[in-house]
Coordinates of N, CA, C and O in Angstrom, one line a residue:
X1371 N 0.8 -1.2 0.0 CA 0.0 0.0 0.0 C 0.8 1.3 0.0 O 2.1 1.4 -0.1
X1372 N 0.0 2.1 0.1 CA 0.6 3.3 0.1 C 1.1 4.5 1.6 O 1.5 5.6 1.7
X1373 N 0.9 3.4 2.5 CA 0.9 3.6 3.6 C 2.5 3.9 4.2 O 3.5 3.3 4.0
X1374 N 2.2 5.3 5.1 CA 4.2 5.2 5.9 C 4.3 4.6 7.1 O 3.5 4.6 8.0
X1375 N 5.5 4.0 6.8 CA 6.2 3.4 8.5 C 6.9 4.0 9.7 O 7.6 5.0 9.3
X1376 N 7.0 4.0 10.3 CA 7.4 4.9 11.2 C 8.2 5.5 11.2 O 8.3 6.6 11.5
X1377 N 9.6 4.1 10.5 CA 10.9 4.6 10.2 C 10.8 5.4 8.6 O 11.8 5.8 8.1
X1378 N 9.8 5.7 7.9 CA 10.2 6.2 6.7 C 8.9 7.5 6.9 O 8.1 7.8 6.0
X1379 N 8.9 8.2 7.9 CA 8.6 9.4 8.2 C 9.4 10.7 7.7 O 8.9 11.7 7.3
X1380 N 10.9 10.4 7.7 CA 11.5 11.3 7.1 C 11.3 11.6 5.5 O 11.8 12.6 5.0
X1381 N 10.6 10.6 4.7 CA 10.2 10.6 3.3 C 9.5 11.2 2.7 O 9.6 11.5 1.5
X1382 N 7.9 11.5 4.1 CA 6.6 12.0 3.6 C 6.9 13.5 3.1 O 6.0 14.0 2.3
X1383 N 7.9 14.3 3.3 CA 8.0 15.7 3.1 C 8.8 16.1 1.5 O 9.1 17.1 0.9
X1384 N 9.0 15.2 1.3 CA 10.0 14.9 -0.3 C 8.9 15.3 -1.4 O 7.9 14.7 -1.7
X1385 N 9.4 16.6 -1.9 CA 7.9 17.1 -3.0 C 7.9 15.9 -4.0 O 6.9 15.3 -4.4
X1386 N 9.0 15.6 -4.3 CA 8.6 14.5 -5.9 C 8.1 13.1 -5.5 O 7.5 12.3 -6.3
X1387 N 8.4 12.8 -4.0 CA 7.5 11.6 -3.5 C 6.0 11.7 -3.3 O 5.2 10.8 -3.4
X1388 N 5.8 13.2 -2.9 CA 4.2 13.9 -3.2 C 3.8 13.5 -4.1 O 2.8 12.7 -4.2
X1389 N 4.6 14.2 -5.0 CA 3.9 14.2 -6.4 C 3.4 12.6 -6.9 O 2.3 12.2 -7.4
X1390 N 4.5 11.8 -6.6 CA 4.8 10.4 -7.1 C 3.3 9.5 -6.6 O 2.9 8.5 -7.2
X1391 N 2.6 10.2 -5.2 CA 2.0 9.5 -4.6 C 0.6 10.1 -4.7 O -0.5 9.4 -4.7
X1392 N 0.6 11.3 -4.8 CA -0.7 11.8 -5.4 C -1.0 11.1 -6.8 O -2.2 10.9 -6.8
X1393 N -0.3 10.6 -8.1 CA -0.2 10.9 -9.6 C -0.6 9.3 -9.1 O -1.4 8.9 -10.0
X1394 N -0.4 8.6 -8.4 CA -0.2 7.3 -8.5 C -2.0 6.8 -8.2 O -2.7 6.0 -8.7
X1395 N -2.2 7.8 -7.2 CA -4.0 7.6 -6.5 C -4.3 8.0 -7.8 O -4.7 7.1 -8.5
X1396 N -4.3 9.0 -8.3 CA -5.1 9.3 -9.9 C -5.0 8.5 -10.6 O -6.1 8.3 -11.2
X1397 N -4.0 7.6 -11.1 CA -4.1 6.8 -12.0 C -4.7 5.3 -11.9 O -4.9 4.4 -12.7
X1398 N -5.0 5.4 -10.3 CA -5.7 4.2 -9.7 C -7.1 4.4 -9.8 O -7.9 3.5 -10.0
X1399 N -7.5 6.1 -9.8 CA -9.1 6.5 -9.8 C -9.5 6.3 -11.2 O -10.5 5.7 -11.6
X1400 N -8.7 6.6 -11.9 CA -8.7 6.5 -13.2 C -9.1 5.3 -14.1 O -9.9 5.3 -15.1
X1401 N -8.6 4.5 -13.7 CA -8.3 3.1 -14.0 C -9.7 2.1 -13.7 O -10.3 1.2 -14.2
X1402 N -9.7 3.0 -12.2 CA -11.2 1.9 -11.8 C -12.5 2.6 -12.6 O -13.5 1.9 -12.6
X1403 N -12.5 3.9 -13.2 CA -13.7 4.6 -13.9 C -13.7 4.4 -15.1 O -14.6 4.7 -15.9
X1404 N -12.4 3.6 -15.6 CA -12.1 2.7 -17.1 C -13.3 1.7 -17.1 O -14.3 1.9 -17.7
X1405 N -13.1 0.7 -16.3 CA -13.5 -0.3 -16.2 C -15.2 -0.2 -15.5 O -15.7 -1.3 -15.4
X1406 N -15.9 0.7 -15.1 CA -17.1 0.9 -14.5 C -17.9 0.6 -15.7 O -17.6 1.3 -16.7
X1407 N -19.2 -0.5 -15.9 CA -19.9 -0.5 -17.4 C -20.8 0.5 -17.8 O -21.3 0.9 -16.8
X1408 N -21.3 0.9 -18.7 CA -22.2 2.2 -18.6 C -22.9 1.0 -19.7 O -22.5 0.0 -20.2
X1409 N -24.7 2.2 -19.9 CA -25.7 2.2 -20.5 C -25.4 2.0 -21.8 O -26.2 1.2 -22.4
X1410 N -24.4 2.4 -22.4 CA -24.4 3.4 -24.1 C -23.9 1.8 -24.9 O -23.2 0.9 -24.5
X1411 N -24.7 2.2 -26.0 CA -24.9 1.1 -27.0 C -23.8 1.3 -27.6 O -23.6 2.5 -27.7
X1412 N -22.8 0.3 -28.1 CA -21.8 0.1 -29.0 C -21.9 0.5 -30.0 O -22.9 -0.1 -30.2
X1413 N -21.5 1.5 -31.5 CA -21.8 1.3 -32.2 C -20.4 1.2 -33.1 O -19.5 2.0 -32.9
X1414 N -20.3 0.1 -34.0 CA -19.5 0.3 -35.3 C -19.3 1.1 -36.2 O -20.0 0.7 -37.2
X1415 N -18.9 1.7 -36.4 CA -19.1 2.5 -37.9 C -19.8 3.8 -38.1 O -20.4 3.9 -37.1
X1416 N -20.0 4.7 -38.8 CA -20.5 5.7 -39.0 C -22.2 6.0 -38.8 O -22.9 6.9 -38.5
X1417 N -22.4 4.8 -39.1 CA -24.3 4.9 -39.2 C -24.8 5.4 -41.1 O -25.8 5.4 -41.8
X1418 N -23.9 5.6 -41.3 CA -24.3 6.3 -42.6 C -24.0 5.1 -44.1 O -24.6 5.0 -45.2
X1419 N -22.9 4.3 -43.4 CA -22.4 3.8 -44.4 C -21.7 3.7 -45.7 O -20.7 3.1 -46.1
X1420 N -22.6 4.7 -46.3 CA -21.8 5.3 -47.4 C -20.5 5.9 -47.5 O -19.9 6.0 -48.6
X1421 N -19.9 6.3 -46.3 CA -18.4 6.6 -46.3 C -17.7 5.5 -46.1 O -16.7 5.1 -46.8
X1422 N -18.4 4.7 -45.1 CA -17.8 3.6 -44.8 C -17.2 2.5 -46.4 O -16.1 1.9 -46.6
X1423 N -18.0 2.6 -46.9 CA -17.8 1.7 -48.4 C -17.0 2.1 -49.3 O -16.0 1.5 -49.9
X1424 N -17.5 3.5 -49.4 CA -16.2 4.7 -50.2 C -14.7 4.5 -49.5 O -14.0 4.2 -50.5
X1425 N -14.2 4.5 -48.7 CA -13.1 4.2 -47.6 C -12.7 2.5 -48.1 O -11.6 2.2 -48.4
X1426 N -13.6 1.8 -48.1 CA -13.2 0.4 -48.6 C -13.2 0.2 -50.1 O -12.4 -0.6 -50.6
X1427 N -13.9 0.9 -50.8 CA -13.8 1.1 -52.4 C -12.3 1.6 -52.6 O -11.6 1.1 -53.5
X1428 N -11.7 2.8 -51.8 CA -10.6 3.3 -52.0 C -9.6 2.3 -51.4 O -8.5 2.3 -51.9
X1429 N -9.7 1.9 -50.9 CA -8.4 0.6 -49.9 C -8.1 -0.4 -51.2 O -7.0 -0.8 -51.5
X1430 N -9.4 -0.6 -51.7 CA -9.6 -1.8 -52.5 C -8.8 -1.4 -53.9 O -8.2 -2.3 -54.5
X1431 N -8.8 0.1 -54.3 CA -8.4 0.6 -55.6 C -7.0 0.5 -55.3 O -6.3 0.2 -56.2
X1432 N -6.4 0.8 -53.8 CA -4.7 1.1 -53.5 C -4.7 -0.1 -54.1 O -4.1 -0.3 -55.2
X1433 N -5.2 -1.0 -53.5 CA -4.7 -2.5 -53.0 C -4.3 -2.9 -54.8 O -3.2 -3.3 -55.0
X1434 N -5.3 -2.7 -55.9 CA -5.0 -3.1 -56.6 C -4.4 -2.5 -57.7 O -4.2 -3.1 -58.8
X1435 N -4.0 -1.1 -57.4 CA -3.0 0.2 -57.6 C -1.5 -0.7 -57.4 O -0.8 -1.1 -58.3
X1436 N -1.2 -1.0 -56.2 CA -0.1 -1.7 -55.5 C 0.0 -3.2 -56.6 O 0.7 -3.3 -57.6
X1437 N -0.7 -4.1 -56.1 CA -0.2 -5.5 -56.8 C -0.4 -5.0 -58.5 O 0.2 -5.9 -59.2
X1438 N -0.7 -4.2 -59.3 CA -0.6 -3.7 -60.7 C 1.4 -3.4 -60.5 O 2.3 -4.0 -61.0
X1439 N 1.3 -2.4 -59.8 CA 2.8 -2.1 -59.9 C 3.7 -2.9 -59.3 O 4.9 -2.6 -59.4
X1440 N 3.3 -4.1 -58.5 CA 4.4 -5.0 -58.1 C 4.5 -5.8 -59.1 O 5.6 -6.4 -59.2
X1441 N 3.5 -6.3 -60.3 CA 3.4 -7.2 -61.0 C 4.2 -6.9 -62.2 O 4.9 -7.7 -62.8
X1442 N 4.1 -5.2 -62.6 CA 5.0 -4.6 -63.5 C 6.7 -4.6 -63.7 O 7.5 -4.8 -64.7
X1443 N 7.0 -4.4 -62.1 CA 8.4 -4.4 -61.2 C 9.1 -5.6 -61.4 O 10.3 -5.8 -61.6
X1444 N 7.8 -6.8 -61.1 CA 8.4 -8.5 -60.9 C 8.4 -8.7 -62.9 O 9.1 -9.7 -63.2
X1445 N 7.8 -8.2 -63.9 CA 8.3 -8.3 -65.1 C 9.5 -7.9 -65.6 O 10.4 -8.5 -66.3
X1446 N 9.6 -6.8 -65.2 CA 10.6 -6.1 -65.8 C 12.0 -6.6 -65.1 O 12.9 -6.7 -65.8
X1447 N 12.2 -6.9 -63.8 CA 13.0 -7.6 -63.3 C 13.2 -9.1 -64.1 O 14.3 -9.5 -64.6
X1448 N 12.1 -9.8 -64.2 CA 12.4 -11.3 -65.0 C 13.1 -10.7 -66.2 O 14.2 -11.0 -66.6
X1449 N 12.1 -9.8 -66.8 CA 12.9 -9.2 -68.2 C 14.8 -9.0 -68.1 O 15.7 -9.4 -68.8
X1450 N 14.9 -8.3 -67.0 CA 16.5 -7.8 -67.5 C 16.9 -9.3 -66.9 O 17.7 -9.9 -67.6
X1451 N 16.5 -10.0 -65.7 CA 17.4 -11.3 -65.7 C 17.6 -12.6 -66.8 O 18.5 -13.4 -66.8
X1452 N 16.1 -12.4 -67.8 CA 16.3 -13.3 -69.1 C 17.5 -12.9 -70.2 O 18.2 -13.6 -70.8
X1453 N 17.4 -11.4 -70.2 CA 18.1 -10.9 -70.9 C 19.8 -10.7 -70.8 O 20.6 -10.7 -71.8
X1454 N 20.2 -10.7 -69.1 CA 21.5 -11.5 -68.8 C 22.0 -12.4 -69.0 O 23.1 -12.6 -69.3
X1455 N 20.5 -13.5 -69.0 CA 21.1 -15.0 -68.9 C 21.0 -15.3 -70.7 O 21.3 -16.5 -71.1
X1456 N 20.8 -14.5 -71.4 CA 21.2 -14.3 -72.7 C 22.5 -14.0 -73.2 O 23.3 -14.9 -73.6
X1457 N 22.6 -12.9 -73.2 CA 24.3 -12.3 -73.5 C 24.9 -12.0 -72.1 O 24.9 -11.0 -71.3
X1458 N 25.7 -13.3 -72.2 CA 26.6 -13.5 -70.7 C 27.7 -12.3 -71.2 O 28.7 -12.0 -70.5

């Protein structure tokens, strides 16, 4: 606990042990009002949707923005190494 001993009375007057011991109860208060459950309904997502899809329409366009140009990269690479293994 957070409790002093008799012998460590000379301690209680140390401002940064104050500090240390006040900051320490707050984060204990804190912690337990984390975990208290409330009323309020979960929700996922915007409610609207339509952004939500737009957002995955665009992930989906990266995604195949990305494997287009990895597929370009992995040619062109086979390309110059057939073309090594041509004229040694």
């Amino acid at each position: 606990g957070l409790e002093l001993k008799a012998n460590d009375k000379g301690f209680e007057d140390i401002p940064a042990l104050i500090a240390l011991r006040d900051e320490s109860k707050k984060q204990a208060n804190f912690a337990r009002a984390q975990v208290m459950p409330s009323n309020v309904t979960l929700r996922i997502g915007s409610g609207t949707g339509d952004e939500e899809k737009k957002n995955q329409m665009d992930s989906v366009d990266e995604e195949d923005e990305d494997a287009k140009l990895a597929r370009l990269l992995q040619e062109e690479e086979d390309w110059k190494s057939r073309k090594q293994r041509k004229n040694p």
